[in-house]
CSV table of C-alpha atoms in Angstrom, one decimal:
chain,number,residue,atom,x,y,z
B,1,UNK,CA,-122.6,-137.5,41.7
B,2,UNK,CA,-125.8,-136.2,40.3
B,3,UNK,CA,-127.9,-133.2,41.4
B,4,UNK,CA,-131.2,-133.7,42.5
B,5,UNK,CA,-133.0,-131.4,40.1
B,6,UNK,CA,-136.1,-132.2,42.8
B,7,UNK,CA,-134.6,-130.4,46.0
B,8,UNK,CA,-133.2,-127.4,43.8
B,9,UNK,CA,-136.6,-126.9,42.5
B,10,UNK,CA,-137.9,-126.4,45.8
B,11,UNK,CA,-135.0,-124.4,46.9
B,12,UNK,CA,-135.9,-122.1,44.3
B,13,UNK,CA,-139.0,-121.2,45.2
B,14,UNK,CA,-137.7,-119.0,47.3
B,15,UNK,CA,-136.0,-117.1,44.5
B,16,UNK,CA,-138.7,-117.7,42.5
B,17,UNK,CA,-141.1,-115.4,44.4
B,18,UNK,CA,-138.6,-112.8,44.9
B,19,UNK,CA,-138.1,-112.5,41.1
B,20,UNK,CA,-141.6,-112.1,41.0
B,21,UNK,CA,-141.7,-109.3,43.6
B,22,UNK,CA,-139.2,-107.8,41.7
B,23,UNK,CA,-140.3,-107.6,38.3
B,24,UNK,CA,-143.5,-106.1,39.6
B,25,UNK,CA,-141.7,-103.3,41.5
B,26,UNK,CA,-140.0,-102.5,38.5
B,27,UNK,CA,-142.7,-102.5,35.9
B,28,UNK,CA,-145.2,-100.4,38.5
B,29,UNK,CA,-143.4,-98.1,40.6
B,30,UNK,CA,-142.3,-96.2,38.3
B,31,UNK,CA,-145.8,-96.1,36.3
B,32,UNK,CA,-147.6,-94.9,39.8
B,33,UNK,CA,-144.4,-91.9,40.6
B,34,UNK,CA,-145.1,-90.9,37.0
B,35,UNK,CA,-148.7,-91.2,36.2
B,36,UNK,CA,-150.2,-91.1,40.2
B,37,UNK,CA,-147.7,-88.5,42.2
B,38,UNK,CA,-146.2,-86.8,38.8
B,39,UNK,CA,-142.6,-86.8,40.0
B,40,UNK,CA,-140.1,-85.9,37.0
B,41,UNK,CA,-137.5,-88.6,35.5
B,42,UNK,CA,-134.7,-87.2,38.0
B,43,UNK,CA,-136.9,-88.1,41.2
B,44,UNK,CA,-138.7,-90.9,39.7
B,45,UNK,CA,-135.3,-92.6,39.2
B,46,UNK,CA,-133.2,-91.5,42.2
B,47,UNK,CA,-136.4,-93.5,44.4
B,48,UNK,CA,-136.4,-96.9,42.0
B,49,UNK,CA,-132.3,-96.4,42.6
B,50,UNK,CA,-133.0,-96.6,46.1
B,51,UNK,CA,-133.2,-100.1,46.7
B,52,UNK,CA,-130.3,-100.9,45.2
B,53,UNK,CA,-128.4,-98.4,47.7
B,54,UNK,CA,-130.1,-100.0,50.5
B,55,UNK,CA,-128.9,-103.3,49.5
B,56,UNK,CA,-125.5,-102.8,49.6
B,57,UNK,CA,-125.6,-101.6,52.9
B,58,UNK,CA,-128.1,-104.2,54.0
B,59,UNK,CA,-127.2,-107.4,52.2
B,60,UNK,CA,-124.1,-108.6,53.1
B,61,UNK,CA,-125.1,-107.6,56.9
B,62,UNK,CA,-128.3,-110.1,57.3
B,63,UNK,CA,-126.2,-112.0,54.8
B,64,UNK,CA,-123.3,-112.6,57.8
B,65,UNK,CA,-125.9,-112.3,60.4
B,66,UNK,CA,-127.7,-115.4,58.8
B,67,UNK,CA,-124.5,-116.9,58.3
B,68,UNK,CA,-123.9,-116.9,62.7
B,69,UNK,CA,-127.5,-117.6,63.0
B,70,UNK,CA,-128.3,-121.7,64.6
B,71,UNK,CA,-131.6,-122.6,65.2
B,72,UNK,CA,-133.5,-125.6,64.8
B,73,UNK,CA,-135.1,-124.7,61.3
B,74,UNK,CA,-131.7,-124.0,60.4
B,75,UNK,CA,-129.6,-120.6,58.9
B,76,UNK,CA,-131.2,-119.3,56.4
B,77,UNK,CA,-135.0,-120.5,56.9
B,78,UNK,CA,-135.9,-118.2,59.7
B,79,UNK,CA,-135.4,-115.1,57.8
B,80,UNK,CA,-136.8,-116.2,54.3
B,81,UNK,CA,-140.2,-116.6,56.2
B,82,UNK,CA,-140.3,-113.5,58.4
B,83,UNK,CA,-138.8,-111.5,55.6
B,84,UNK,CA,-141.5,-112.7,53.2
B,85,UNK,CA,-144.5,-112.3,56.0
B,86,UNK,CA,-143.3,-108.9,56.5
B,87,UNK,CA,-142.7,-107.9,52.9
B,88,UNK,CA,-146.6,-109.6,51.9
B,89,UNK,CA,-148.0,-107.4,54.6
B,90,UNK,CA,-146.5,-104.0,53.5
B,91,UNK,CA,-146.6,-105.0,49.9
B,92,UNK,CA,-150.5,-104.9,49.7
B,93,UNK,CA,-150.3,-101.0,51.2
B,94,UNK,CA,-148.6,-99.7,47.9
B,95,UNK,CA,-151.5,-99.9,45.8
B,96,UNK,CA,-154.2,-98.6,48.5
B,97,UNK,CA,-151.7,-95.2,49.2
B,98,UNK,CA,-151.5,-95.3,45.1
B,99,UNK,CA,-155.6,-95.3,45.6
B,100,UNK,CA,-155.3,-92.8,47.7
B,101,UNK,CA,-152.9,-90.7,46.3
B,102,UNK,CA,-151.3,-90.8,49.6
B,103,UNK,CA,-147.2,-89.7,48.9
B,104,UNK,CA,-146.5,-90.2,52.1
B,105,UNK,CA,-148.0,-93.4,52.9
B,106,UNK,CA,-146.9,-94.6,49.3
B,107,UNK,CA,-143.1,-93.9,50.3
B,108,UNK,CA,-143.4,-95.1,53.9
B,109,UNK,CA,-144.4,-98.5,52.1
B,110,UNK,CA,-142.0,-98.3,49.7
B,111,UNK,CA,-139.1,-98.0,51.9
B,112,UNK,CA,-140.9,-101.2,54.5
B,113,UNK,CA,-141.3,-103.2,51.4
B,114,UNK,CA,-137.5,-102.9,50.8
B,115,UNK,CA,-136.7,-103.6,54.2
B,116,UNK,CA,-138.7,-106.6,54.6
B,117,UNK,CA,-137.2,-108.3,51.3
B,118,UNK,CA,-133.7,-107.1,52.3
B,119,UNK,CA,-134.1,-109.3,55.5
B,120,UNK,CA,-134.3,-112.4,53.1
B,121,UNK,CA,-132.7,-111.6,49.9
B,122,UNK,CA,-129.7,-113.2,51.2
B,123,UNK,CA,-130.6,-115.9,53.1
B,124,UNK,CA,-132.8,-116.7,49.7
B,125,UNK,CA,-129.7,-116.7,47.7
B,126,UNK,CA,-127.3,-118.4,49.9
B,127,UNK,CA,-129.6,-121.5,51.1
B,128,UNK,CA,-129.0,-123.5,47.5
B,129,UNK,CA,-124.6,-123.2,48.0
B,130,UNK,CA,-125.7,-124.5,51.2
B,131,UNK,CA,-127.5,-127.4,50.7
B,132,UNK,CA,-125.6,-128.7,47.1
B,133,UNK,CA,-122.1,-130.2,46.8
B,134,UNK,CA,-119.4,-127.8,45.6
B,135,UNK,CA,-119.2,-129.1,42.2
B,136,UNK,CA,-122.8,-129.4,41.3
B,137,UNK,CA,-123.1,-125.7,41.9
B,138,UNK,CA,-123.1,-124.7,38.6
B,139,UNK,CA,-126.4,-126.8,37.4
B,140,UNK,CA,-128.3,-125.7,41.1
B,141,UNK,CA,-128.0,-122.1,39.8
B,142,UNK,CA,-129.0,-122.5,36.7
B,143,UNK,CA,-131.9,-124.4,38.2
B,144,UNK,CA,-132.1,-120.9,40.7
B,145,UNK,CA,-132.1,-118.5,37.6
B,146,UNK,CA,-134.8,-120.8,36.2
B,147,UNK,CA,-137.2,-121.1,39.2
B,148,UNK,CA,-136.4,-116.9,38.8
B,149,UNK,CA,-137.4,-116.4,35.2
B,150,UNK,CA,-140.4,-118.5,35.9
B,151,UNK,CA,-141.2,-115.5,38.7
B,152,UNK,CA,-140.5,-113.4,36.6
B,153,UNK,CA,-143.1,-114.4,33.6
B,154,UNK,CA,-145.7,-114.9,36.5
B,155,UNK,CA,-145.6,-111.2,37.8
B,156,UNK,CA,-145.6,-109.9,33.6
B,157,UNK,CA,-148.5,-112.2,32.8
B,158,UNK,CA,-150.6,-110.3,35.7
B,159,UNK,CA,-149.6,-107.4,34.0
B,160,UNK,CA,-150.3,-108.6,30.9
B,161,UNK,CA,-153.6,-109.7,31.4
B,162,UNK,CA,-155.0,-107.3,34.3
B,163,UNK,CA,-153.3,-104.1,34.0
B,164,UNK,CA,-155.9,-102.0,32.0
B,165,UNK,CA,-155.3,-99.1,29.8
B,166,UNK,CA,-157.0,-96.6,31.7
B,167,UNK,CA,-155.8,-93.4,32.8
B,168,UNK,CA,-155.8,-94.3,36.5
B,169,UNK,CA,-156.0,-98.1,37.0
B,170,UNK,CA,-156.0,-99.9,40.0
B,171,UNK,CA,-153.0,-102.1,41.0
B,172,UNK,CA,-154.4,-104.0,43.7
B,173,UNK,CA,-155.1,-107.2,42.2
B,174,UNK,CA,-151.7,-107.3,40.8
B,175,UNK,CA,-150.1,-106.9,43.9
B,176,UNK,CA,-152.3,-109.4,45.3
B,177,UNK,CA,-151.5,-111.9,43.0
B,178,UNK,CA,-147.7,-111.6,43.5
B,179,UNK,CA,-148.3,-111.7,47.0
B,180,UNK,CA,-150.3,-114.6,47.1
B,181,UNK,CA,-147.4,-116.6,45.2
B,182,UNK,CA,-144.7,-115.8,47.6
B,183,UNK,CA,-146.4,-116.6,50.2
B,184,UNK,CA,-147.5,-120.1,48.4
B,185,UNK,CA,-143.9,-120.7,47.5
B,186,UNK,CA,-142.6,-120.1,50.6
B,187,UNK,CA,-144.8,-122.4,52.5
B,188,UNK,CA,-144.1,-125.0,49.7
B,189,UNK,CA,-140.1,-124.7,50.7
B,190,UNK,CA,-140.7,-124.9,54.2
B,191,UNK,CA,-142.4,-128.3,54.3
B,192,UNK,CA,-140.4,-129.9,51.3
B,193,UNK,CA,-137.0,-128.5,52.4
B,194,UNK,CA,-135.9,-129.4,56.2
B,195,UNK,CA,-132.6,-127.3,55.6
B,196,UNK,CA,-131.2,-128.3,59.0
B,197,UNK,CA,-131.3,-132.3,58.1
B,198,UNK,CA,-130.2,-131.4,54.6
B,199,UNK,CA,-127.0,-129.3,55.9
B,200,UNK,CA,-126.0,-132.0,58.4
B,201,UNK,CA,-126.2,-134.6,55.5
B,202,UNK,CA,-124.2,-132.7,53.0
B,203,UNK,CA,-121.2,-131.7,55.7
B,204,UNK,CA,-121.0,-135.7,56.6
B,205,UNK,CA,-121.0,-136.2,52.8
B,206,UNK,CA,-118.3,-133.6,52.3
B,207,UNK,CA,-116.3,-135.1,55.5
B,208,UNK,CA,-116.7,-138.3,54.3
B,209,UNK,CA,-115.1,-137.4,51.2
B,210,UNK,CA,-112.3,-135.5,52.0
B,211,UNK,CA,-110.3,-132.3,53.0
B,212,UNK,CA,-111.3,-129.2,50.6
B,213,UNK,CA,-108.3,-129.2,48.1
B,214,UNK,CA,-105.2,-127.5,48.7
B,215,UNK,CA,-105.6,-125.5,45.8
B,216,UNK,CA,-108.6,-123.5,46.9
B,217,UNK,CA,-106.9,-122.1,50.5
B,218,UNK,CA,-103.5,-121.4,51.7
B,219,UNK,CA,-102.2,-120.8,55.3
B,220,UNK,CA,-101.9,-117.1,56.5
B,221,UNK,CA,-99.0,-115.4,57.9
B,222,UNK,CA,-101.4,-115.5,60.7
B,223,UNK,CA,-101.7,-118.5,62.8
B,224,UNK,CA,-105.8,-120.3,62.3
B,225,UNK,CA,-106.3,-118.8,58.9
B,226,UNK,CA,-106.4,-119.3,56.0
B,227,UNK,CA,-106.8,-117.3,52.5
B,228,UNK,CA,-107.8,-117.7,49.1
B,229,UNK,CA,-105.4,-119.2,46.5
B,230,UNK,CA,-104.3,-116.5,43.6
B,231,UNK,CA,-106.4,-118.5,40.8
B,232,UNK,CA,-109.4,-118.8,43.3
B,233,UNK,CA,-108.7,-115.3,44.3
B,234,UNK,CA,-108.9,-114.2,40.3
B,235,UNK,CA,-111.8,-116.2,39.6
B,236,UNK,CA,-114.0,-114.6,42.2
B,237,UNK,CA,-112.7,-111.1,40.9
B,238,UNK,CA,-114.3,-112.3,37.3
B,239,UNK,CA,-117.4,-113.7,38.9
B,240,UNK,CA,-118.0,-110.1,41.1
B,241,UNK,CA,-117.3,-108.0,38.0
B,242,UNK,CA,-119.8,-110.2,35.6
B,243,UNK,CA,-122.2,-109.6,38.5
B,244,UNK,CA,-121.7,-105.9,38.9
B,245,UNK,CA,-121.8,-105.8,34.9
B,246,UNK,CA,-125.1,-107.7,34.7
B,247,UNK,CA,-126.9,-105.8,37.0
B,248,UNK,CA,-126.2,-102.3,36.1
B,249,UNK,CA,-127.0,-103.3,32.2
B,250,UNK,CA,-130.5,-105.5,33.4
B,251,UNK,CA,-131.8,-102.8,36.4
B,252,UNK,CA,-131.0,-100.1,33.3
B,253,UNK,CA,-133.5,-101.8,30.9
B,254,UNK,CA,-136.3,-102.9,33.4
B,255,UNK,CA,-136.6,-100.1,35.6
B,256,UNK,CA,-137.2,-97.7,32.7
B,257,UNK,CA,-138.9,-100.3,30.0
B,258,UNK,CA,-142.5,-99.9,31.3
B,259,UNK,CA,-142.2,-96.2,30.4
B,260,UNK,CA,-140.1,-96.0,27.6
B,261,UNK,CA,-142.8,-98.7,25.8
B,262,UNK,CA,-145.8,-96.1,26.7
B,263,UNK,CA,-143.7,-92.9,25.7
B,264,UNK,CA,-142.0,-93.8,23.1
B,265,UNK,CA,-143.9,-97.2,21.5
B,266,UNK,CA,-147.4,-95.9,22.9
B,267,UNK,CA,-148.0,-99.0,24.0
B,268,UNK,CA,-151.0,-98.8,26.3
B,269,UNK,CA,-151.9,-100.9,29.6
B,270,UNK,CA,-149.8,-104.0,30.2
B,271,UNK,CA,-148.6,-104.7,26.6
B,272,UNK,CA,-145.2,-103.7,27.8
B,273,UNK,CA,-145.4,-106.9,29.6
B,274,UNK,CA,-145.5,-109.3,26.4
B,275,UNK,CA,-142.0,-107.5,25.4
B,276,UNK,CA,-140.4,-108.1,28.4
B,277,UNK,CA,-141.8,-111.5,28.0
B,278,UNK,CA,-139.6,-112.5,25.4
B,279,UNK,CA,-136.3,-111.8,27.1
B,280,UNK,CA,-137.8,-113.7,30.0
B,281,UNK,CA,-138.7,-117.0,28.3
B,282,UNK,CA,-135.3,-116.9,26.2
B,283,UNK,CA,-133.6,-116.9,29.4
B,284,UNK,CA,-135.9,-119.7,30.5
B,285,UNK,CA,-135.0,-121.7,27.4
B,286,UNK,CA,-131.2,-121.7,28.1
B,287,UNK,CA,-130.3,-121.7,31.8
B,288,UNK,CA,-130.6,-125.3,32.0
B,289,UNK,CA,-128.3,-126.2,29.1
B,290,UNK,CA,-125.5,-123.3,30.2
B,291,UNK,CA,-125.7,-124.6,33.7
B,292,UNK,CA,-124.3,-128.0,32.2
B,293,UNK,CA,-122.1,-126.9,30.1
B,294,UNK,CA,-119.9,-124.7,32.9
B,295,UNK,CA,-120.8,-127.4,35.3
B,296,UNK,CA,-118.4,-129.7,32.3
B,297,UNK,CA,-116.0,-127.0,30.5
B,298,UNK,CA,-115.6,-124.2,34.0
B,299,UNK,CA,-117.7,-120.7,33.9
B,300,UNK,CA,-114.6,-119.0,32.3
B,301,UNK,CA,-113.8,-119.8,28.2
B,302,UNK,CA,-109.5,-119.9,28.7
B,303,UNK,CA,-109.0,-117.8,25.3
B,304,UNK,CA,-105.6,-116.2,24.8
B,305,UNK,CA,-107.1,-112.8,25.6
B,306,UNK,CA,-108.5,-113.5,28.7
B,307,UNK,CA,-105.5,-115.1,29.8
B,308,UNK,CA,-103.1,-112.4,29.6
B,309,UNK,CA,-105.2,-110.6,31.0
B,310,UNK,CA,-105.5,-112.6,33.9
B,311,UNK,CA,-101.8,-112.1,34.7
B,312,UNK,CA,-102.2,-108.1,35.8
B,313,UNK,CA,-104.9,-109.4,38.6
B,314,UNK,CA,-103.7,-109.7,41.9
């Protein structure tokens, strides 16, 4: 069984042109509270904390609702394109209220721009488990995390190369430019992925090759039910903790990095961009190579140390 690197490209495209949205919200937003509205640290970091807020509320809801979702185009396909129509639309009406000085229309678009890409954030995530057998999971997301560097570098380049060094520059053509590539790569992934045909072939695949093993469920006390296995239980504990971990270290550094280069390194315009570059493209350089080697060894290393503490787990 080999992945078809091909398909996960394309399924990444979606992923791809929310990492671009996102590095550019992080980079800006903060530039334009600061420099544009002169709100203080506190307030300038309780709003870019805000979307992470709304996401725990929101995600795993359109996540479930996606999940009960049936329609011709399939689960998760419906909401990755009105999510990104809706998010393109609001996203260009950050830098006019920036423009304009405009608070109130700046925040009013904040808060729609977070809607709109909470509608798909899941859906966006949880189309590539859906459409790749079980154990080539561990190369399609390291093929994900690539096609979301490569969003990533897209959305620091702009800033690299357009962002100007004046006192007051205008962010529309950066905004423009991210917004033109999500709406590219999603209309890319809609006529190269037909995630309805591609579901019904994997679950005949996966039928056609067996039961799921016992090891990964276990009947309830319950009668219809059924409940995760201690070591599958443990392992998704690790995985949610590395997660939580990751994020709170990475949204620390890139939410704050585009000031702390022009306070503290007085680095002027968009040269904060060519630092966070580096990260970017190092990340880039080994996704591909860690994705094979869980994919062979498992995503845990079974030292001595991790196993005893594996036992106090429940």
């Amino acid at each position: 069984m080999k992945l078809n690197y091909k398909r996960t490209f394309f399924i990444g495209l979606a992923f791809m042109s929310i990492s671009a949205f996102w590095q550019m919200y992080d980079s800006l937003i903060p530039l334009m509270l600061q420099n544009t509205f002169h709100l203080n640290e506190t307030v300038t970091g309780a709003i870019m904390a805000a979307d992470n807020v709304l996401a725990v509320v929101l995600l795993p809801l359109l996540g479930a609702l996606s999940d009960r979702t049936d329609t011709r185009f399939g689960k998760r396909t419906p909401f990755i394109v009105a999510g990104t129509a809706l998010a393109v639309a609001f996203i260009m009406l950050i830098p006019a209220a920036d423009n304009r000085r405009s608070l109130p229309l700046f925040m009013f678009s904040l808060g729609a721009v977070l809607l709109s890409m909470g509608l798909y954030r899941s859906p966006a995530v949880a189309l590539m488990p859906d459409l790749t057998p079980k154990p080539l999971r561990s190369q399609a997301n390291a093929v994900i995390n690539l096609m979301g560097a490569v969003g990533g570098i897209y959305s620091l380049l702009l800033i690299s190369l357009l962002l100007s060094d004046e006192a007051k520059p205008d962010y529309t053509i950066l905004f423009a430019g991210v917004a033109i590539l999500m709406v590219a790569a999603v209309v890319v992934l809609v006529i190269t992925v037909r995630e309805k045909k591609l579901a019904a072939e994997l679950a005949a695949q996966e039928k056609d090759g067996g039961e799921v093993p016992a090891t990964t469920v276990q009947p309830a006390a319950a009668a219809g039910k059924t409940v995760l296995a201690p070591a599958v239980k443990r392992s998704l504990i690790f995985i949610l903790l590395s997660i939580f971990f990751w994020f709170t270290a990475y949204n620390a550094v890139t939410t704050a990095f585009s000031r702390y280069a022009r306070i503290v390194w007085q680095i002027e315009g968009g040269g904060f961009a060519n630092c966070m570059m580096v990260a970017t493209v190092a990340a880039i350089i080994s996704y591909i190579p860690i994705g094979i080697v869980a994919g062979k060894i498992g995503r845990c290393f079974p030292t001595r140390r991790y196993l005893r503490f594996w036992r106090f787990l429940p």
